[in-house]
Short mmCIF file of C-alpha atoms (C1' of nucleotides) in Angstrom, two decimals:
data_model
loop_
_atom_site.label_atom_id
_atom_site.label_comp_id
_atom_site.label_asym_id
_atom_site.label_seq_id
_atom_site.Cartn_x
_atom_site.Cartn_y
_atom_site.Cartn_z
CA UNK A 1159 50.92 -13.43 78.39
CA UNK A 1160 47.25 -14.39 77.62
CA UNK A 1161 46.51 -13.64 74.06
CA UNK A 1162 44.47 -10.99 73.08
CA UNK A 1163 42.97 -12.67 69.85
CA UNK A 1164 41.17 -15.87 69.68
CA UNK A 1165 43.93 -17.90 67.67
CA UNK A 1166 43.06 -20.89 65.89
CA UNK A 1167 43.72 -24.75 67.04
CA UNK A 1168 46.87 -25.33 66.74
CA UNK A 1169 47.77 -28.92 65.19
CA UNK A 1170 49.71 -30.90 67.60
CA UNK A 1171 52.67 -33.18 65.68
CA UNK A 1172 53.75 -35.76 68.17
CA UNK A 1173 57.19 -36.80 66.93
CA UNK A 1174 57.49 -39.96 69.41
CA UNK A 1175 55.17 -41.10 72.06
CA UNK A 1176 55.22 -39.16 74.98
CA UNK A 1177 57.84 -39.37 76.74
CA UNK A 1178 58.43 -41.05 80.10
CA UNK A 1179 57.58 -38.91 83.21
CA UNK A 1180 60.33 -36.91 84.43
CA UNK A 1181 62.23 -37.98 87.74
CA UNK A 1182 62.35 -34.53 89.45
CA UNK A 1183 65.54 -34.85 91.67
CA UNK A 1184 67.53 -36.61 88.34
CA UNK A 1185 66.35 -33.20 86.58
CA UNK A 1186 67.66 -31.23 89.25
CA UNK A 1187 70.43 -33.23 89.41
CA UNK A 1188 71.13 -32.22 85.28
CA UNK A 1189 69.81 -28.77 86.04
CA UNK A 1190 72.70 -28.88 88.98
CA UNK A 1191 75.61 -29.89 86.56
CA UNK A 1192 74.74 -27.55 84.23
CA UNK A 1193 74.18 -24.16 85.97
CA UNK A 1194 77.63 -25.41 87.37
CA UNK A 1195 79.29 -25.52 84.55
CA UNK A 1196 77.80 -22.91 82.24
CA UNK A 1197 76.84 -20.33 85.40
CA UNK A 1198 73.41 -18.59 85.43
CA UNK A 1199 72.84 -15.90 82.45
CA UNK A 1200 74.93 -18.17 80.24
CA UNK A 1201 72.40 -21.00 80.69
CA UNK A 1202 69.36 -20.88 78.39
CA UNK A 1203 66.00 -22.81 78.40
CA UNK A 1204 67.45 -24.33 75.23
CA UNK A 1205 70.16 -25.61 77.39
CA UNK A 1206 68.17 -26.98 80.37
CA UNK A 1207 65.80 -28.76 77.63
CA UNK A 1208 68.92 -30.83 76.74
CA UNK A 1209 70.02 -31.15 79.59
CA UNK A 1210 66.78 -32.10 81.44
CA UNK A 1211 65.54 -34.11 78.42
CA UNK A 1212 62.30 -31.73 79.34
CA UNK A 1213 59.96 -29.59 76.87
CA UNK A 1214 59.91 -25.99 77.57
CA UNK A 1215 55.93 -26.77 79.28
CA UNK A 1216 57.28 -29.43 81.24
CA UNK A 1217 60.10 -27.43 83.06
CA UNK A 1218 57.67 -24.88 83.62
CA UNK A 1219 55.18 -27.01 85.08
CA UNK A 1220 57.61 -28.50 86.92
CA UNK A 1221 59.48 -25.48 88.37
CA UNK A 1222 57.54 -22.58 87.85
CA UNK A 1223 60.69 -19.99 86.64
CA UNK A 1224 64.22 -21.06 85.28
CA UNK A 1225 65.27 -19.19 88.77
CA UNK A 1226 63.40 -21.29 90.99
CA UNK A 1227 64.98 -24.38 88.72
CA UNK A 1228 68.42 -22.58 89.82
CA UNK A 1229 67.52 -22.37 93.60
CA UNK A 1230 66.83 -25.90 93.58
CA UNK A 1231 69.93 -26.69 92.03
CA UNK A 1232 71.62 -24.10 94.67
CA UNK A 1233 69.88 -26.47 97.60
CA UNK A 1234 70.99 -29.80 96.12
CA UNK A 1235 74.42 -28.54 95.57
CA UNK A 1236 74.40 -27.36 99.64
CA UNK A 1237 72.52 -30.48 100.92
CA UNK A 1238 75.37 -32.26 99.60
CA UNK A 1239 78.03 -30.47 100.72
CA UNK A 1240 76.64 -30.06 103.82
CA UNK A 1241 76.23 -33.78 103.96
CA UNK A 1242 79.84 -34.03 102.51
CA UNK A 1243 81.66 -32.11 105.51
CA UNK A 1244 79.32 -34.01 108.31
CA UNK A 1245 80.92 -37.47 106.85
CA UNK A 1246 84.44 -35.96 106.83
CA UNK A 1247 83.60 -34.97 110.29
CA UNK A 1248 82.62 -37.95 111.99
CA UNK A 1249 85.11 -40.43 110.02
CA UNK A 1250 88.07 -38.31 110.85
CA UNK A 1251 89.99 -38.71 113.80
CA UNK A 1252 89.42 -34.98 115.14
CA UNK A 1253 87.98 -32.13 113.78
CA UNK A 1254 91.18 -30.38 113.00
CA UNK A 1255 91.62 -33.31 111.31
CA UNK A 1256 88.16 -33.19 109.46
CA UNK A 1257 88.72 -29.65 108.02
CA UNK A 1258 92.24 -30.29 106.95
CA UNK A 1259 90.93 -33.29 105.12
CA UNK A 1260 88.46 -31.23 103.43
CA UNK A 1261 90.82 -29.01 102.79
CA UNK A 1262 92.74 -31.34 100.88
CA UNK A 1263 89.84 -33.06 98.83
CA UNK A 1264 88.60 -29.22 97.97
CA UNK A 1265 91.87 -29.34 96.13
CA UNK A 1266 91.60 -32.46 94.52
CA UNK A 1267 89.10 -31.66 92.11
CA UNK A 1268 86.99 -35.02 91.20
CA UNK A 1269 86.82 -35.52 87.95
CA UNK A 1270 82.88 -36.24 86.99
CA UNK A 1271 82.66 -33.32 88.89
CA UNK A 1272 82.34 -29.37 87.22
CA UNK A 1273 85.55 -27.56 88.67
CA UNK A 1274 85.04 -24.71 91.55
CA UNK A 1275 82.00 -23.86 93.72
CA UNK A 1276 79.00 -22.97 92.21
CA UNK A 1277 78.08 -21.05 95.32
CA UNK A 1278 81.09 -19.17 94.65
CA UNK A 1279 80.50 -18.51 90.88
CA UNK A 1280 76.82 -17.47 91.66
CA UNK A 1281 77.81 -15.29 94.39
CA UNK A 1282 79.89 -13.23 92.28
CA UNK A 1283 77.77 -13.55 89.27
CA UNK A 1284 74.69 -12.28 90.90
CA UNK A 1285 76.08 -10.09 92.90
CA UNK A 1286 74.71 -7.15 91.97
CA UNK A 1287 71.59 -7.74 90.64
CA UNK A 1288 68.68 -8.36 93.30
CA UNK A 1289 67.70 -12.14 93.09
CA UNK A 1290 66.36 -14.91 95.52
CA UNK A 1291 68.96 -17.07 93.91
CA UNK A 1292 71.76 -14.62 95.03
CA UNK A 1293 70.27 -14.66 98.28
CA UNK A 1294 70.24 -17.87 98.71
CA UNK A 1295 74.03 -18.55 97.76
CA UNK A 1296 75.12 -16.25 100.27
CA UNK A 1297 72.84 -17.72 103.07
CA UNK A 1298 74.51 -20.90 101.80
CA UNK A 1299 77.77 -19.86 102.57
CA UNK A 1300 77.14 -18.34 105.62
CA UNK A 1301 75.78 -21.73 106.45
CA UNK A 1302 79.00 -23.62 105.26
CA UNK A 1303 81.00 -21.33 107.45
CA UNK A 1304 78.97 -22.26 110.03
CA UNK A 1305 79.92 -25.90 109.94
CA UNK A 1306 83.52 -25.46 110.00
CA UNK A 1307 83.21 -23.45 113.09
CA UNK A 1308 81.13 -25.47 114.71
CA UNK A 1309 84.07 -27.97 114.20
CA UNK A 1310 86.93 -25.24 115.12
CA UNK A 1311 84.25 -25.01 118.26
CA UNK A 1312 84.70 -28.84 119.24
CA UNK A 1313 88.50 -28.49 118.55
CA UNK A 1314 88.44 -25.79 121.40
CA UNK A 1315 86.06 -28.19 123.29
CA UNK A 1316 88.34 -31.33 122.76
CA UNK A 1317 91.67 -29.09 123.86
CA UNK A 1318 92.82 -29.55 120.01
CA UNK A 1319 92.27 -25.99 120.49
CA UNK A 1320 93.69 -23.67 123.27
CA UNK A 1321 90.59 -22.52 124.97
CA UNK A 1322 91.32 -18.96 123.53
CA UNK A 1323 91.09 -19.89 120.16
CA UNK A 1324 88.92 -17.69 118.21
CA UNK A 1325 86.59 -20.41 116.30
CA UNK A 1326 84.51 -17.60 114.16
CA UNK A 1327 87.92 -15.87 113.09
CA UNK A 1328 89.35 -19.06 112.09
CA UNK A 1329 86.63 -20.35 110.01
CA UNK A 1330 86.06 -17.31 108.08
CA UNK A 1331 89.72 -17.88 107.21
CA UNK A 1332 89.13 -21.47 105.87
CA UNK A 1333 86.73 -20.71 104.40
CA UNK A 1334 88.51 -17.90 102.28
CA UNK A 1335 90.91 -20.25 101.76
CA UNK A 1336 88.39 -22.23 99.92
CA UNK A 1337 87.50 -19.76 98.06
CA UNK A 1338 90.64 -19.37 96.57
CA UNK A 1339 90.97 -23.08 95.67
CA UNK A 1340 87.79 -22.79 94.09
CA UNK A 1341 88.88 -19.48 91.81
CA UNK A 1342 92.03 -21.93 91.14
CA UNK A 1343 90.52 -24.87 89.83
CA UNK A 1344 88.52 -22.14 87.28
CA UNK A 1345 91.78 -20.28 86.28
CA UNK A 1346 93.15 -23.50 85.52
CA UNK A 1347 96.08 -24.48 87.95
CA UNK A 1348 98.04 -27.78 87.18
CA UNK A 1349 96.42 -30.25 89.24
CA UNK A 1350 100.07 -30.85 91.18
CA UNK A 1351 100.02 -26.72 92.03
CA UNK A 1352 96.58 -27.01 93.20
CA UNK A 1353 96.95 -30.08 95.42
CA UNK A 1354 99.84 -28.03 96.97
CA UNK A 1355 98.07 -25.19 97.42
CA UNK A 1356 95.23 -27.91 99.42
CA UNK A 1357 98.20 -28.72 100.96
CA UNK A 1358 99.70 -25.98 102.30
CA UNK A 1359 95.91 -25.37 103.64
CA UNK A 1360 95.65 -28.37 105.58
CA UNK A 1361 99.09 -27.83 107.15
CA UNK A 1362 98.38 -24.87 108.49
CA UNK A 1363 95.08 -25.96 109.87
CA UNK A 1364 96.97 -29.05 111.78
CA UNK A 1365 99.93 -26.65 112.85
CA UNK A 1366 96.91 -25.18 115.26
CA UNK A 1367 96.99 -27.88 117.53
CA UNK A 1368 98.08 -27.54 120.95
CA UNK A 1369 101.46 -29.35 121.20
CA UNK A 1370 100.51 -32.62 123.46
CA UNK B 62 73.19 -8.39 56.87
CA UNK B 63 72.83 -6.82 53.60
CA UNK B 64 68.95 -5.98 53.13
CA UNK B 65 67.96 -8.78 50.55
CA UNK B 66 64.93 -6.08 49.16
CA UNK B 67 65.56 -2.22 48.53
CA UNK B 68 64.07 -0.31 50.87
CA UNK B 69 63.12 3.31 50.60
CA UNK B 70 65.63 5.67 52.07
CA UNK B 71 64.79 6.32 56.36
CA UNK B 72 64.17 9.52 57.41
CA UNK B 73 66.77 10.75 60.12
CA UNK B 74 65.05 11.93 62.82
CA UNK B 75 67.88 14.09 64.82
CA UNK B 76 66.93 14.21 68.18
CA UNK B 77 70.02 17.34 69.03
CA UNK B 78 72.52 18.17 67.07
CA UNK B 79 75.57 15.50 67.06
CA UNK B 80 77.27 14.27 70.10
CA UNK B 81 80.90 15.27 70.85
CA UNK B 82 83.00 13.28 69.28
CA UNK B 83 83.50 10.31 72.37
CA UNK B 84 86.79 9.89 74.53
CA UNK B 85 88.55 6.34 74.43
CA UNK B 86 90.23 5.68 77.56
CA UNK B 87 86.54 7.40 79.09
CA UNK B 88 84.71 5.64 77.20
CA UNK B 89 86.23 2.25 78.47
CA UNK B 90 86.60 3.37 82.17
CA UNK B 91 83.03 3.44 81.90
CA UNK B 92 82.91 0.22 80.36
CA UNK B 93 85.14 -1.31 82.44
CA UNK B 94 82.63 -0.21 85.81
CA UNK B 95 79.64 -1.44 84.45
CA UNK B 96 81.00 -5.18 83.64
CA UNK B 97 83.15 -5.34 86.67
CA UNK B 98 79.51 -4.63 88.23
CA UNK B 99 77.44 -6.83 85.93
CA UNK B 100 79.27 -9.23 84.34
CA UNK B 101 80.13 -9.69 80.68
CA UNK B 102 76.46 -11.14 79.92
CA UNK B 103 74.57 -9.85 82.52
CA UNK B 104 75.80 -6.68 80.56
CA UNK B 105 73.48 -5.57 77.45
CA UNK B 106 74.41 -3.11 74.78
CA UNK B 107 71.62 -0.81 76.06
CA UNK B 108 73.65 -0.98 79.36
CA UNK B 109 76.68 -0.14 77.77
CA UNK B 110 74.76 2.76 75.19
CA UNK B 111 73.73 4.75 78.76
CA UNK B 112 77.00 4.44 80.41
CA UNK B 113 79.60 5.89 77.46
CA UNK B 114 76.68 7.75 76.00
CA UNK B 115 77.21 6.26 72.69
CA UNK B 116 74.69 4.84 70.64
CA UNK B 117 75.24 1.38 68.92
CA UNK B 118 76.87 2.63 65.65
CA UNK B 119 79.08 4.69 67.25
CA UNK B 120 80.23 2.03 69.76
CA UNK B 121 80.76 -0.31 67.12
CA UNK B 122 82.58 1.82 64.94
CA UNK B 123 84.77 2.22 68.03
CA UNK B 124 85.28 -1.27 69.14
CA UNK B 125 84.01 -3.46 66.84
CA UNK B 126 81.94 -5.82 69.26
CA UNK B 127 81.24 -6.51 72.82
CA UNK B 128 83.30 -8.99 73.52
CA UNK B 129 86.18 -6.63 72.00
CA UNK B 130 85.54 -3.49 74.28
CA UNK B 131 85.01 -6.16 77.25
CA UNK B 132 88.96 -7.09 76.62
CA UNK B 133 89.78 -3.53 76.09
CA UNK B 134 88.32 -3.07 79.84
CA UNK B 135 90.17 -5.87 81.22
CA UNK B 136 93.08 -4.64 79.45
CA UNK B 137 92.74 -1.79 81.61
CA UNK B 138 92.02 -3.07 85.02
CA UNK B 139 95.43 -5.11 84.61
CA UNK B 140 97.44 -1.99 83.37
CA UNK B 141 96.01 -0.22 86.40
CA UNK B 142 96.53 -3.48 89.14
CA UNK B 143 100.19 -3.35 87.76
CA UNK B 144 101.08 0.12 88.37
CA UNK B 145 99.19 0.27 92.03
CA UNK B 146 101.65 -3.12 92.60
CA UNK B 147 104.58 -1.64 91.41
CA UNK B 148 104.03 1.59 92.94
CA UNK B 149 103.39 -0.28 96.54
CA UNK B 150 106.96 -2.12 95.54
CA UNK B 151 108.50 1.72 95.34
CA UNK B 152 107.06 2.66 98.02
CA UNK B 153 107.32 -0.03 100.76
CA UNK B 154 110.61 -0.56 103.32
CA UNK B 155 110.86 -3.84 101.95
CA UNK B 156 109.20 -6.44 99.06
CA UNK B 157 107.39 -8.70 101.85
CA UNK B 158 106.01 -4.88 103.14
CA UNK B 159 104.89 -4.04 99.67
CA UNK B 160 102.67 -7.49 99.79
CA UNK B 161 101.53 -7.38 102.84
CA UNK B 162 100.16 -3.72 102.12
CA UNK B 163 98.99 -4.96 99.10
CA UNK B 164 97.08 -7.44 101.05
CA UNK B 165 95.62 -4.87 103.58
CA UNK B 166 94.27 -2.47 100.64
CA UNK B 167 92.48 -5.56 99.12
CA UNK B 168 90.59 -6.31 102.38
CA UNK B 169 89.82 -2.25 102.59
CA UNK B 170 87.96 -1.66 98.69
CA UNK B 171 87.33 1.79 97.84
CA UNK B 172 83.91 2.72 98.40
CA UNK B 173 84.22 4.40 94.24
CA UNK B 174 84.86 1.38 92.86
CA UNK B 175 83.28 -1.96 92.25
CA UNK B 176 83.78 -4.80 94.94
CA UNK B 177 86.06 -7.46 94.22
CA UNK B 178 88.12 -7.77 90.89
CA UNK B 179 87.19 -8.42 87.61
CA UNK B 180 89.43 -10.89 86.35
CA UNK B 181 88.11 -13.17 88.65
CA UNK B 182 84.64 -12.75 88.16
CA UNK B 183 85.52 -13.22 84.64
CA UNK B 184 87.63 -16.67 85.02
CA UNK B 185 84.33 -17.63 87.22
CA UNK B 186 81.75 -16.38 84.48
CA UNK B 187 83.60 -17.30 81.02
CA UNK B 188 85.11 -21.04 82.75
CA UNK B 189 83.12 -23.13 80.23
CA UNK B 190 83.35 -21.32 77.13
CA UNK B 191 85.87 -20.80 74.94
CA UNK B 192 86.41 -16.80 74.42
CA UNK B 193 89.66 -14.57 73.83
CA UNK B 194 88.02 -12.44 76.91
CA UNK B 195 88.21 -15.87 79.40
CA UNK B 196 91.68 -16.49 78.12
CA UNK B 197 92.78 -12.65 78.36
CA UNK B 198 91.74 -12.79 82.44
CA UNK B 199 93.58 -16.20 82.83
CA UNK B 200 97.04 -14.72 81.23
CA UNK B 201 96.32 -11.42 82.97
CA UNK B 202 95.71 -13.41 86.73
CA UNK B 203 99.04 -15.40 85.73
CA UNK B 204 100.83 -11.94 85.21
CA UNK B 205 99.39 -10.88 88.16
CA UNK B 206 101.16 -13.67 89.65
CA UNK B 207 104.32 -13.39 88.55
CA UNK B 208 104.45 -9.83 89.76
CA UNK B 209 104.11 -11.34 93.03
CA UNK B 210 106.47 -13.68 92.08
CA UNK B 211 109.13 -11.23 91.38
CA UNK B 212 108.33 -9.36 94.85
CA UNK B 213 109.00 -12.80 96.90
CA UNK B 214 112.47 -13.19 94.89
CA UNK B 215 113.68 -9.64 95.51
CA UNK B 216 112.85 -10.11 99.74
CA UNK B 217 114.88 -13.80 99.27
CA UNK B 218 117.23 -11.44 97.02
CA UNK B 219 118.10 -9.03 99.76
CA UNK B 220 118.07 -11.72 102.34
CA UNK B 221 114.52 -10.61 103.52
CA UNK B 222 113.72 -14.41 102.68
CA UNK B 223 115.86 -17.20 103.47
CA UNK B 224 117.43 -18.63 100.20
CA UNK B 225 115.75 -22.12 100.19
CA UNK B 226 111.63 -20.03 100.30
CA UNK B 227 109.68 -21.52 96.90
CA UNK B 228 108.96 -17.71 95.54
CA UNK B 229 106.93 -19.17 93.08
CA UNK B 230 104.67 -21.32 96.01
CA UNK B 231 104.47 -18.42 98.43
CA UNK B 232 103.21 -16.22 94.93
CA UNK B 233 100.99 -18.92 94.17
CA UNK B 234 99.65 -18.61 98.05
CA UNK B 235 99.39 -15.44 98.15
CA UNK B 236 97.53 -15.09 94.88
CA UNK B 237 95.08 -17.35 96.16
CA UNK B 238 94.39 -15.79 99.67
CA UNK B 239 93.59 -12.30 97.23
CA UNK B 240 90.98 -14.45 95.37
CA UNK B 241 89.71 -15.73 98.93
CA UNK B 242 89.49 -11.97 100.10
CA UNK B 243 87.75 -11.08 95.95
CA UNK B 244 84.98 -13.27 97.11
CA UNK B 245 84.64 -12.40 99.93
CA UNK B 246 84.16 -8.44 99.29
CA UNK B 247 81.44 -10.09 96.87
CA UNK B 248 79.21 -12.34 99.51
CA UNK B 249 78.70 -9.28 101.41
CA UNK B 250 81.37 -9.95 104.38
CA UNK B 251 81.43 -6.88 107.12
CA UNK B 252 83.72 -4.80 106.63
CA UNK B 253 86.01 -5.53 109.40
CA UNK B 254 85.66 -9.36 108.88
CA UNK B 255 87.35 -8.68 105.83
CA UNK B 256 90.07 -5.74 106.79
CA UNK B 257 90.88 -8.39 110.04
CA UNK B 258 90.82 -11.31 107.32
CA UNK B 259 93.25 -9.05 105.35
CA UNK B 260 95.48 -8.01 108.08
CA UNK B 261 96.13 -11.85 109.22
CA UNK B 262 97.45 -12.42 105.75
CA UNK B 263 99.26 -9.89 105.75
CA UNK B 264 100.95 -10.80 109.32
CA UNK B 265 101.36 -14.16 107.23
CA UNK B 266 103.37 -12.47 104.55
CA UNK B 267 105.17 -10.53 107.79
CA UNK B 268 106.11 -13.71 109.20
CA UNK B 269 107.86 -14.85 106.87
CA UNK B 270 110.84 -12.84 107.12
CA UNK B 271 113.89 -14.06 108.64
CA UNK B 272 114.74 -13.26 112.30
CA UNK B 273 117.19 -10.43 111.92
"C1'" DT C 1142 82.73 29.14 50.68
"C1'" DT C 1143 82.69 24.52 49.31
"C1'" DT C 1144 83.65 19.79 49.62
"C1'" DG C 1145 85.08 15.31 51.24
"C1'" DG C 1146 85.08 12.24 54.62
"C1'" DA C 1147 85.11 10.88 59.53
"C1'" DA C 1148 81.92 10.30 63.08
"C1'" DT C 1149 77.37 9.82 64.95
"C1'" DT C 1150 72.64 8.42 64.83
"C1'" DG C 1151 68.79 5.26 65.87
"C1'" DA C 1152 65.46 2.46 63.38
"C1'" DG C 1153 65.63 -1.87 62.27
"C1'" DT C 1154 67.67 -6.71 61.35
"C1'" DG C 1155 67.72 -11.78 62.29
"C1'" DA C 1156 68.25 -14.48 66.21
"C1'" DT C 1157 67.36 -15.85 70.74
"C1'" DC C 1158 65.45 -15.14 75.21
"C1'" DG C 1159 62.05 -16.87 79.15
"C1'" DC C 1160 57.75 -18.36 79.18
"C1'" DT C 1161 52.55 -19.68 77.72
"C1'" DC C 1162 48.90 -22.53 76.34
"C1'" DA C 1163 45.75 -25.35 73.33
"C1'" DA C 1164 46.14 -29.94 71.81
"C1'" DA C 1165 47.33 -34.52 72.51
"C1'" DT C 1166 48.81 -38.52 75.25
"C1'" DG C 1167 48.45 -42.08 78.43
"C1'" DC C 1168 47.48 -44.00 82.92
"C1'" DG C 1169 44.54 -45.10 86.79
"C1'" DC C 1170 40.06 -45.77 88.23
"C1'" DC C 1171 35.27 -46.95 87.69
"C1'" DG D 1158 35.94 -50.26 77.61
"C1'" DG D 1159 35.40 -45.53 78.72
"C1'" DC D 1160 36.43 -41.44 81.06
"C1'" DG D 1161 38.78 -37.89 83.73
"C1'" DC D 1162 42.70 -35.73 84.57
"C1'" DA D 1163 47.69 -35.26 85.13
"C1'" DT D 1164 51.41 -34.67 82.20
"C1'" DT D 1165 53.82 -33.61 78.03
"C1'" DT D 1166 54.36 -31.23 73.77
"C1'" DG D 1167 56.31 -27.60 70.79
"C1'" DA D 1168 54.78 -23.66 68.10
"C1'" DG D 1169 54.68 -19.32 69.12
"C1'" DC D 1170 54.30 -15.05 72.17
"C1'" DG D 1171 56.29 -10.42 73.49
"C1'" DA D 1172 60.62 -8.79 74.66
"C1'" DT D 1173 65.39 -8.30 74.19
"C1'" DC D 1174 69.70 -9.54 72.29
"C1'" DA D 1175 74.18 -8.11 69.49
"C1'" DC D 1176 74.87 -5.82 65.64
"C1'" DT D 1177 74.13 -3.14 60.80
"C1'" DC D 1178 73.70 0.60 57.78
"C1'" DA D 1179 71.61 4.60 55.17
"C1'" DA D 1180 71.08 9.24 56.49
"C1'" DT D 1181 72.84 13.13 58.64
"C1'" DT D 1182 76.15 16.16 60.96
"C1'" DC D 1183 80.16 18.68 61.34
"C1'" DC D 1184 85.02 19.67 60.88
"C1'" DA D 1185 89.28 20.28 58.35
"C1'" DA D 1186 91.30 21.31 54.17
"C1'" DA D 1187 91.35 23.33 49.71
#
DNA sequence: TTTGGAATTGAGTGATCGCTCAAATGCGCC
DNA sequence: GGCGCATTTGAGCGATCACTCAATTCCAAA
């Protein structure tokens, strides 16, 4: 908001030099973790300026909007899931194999790690308020649905499957299923009742197989 | 805060004569929609002044602070998810019926209330900071749990369940596949994605039974 | 009819929000 | 060495936040 009176010149009082340059993908990186943690609305510039080790012109500079700082953070956060469940995939030995191994790490928390999914958390915290970033998780999501079938598909393709195995309806299930691991790990489940629950996940993805 | 100077007495500027006095258990039914909607932050007091018609004095006078009427409202939602459980348990031919109907009316919301539930939106939203609110959803979600809990020992009870089932792991399960189905009502899933995602839990809960 | 007090009002409080912008810094290039 | 410009700063903007409180209303009781 331009101002309407011609202000005087405001004296500038560096405290320290100034600092280094900022690393953009370490920022989003901090932005990530904390957006994670502390969800959206709960966040405040104050916050990310910590967090970021960034001055309130800086982040705008950088990012334009604390949203689009948030849909960055969103992308990072799916690049690396995405990149995540691709690894799983082609060190496992199937893809039934893949997913139940994913099921089981979803439910082994790491620790450096915030707990849950933020897709998840900003899903249901934007969820009714209008908002590219709200947009974006659920194209996300849609998109990490997507890779699991396309691994129930190779299943079928390998004859892990039964040829009338329905791929879509079984990854939507997963996927639900990892959805409630990640509403776990935020209600605070013992660790042991959690890594059951993964568990009992993965079992019931491996009890698919055709009998060979 | 006490006024530190004396200031001269304010005019009252009555817009219509006083409002009727305001109705409790309305008044938090209507608070109870607009955060299961919004979110506790994402909800303002201006938001909350339109929807119980009260203006702040009065809504303070009645509840003290936000945070307080937010609990009231979650107070309520649990009330009310206990009595629709216990009346399915009435109800249904058996305990493992009254689940798996439980599980089909989650994947069907009602098109007059809000999607998903509350609690877990709130376990999502408050995860990283300490409130009485986030710790009234996690012992509410743990009660909602052990009413489950009591349904799976009344089916291995009456022999509906062999004797060796883990009520407290199936609970746990089946607690988890309602949070899978609460976010998914929330990303926007068609609606017979989620009623067919419901129903195969539901078949799950189904299959457990012992051949008879 | 009068009075006391419970209930409501709504302007306003101090704090914080997301964001702007003039001033200063510092680096690369000439 | 000087200069241009990209980058950073941080006070401060307008708006909004949760909440307060003196003034008023209105009802029940005397």
């Amino acid at each position: 908001m331009r101002r309407a009176d011609i202000a005087a010149p405001r004296p500038y009082i560096p405290s320290m030099s100034r600092a280094a340059p900022y690393n953009r993908e370490t920022a989003i990186d901090a932005a990530l973790a904390l957006f994670w943690r502390r969800g959206y609305h709960a966040t405040s510039l104050k916050d990310l300026e910590g967090a970021l080790s960034m001055k309130p012109g800086s982040i705008y500079a950088a990012f334009n909007s604390k949203e689009a700082l948030f849909r960055e953070a969103l992308q990072l956060y799916r690049n690396r899931s995405e990149k995540n469940v691709r690894a799983r995939a082609k060190s496992a030995a199937s893809p039934l194999e893949a997913l139940a191994e994913h099921a089981r790490r979803t439910g082994r928390p790491k620790s450096g790690s915030p707990a849950g999914c933020i897709l998840v958390k900003t899903v249901l915290e934007l969820a009714d308020e209008p908002s590219q970033a709200g947009e974006d998780a659920r194209t996300y999501l849609r998109e990490m649905q997507d890779l699991f079938f396309a691994l129930f598909e190779q299943a079928r393709a390998s004859g892990e499957l039964p040829t009338g195995a329905d791929s879509r309806r079984l990854a939507r299930r997963f996927q639900s299923n990892m959805f409630g691991l990640a509403v776990e790990t935020l209600r605070g489940s013992p660790a042991e009742d959690l890594a059951a629950l993964a568990d009992d996940m993965a079992e019931e993805v491996l009890r698919l197989r055709q009998r060979q």
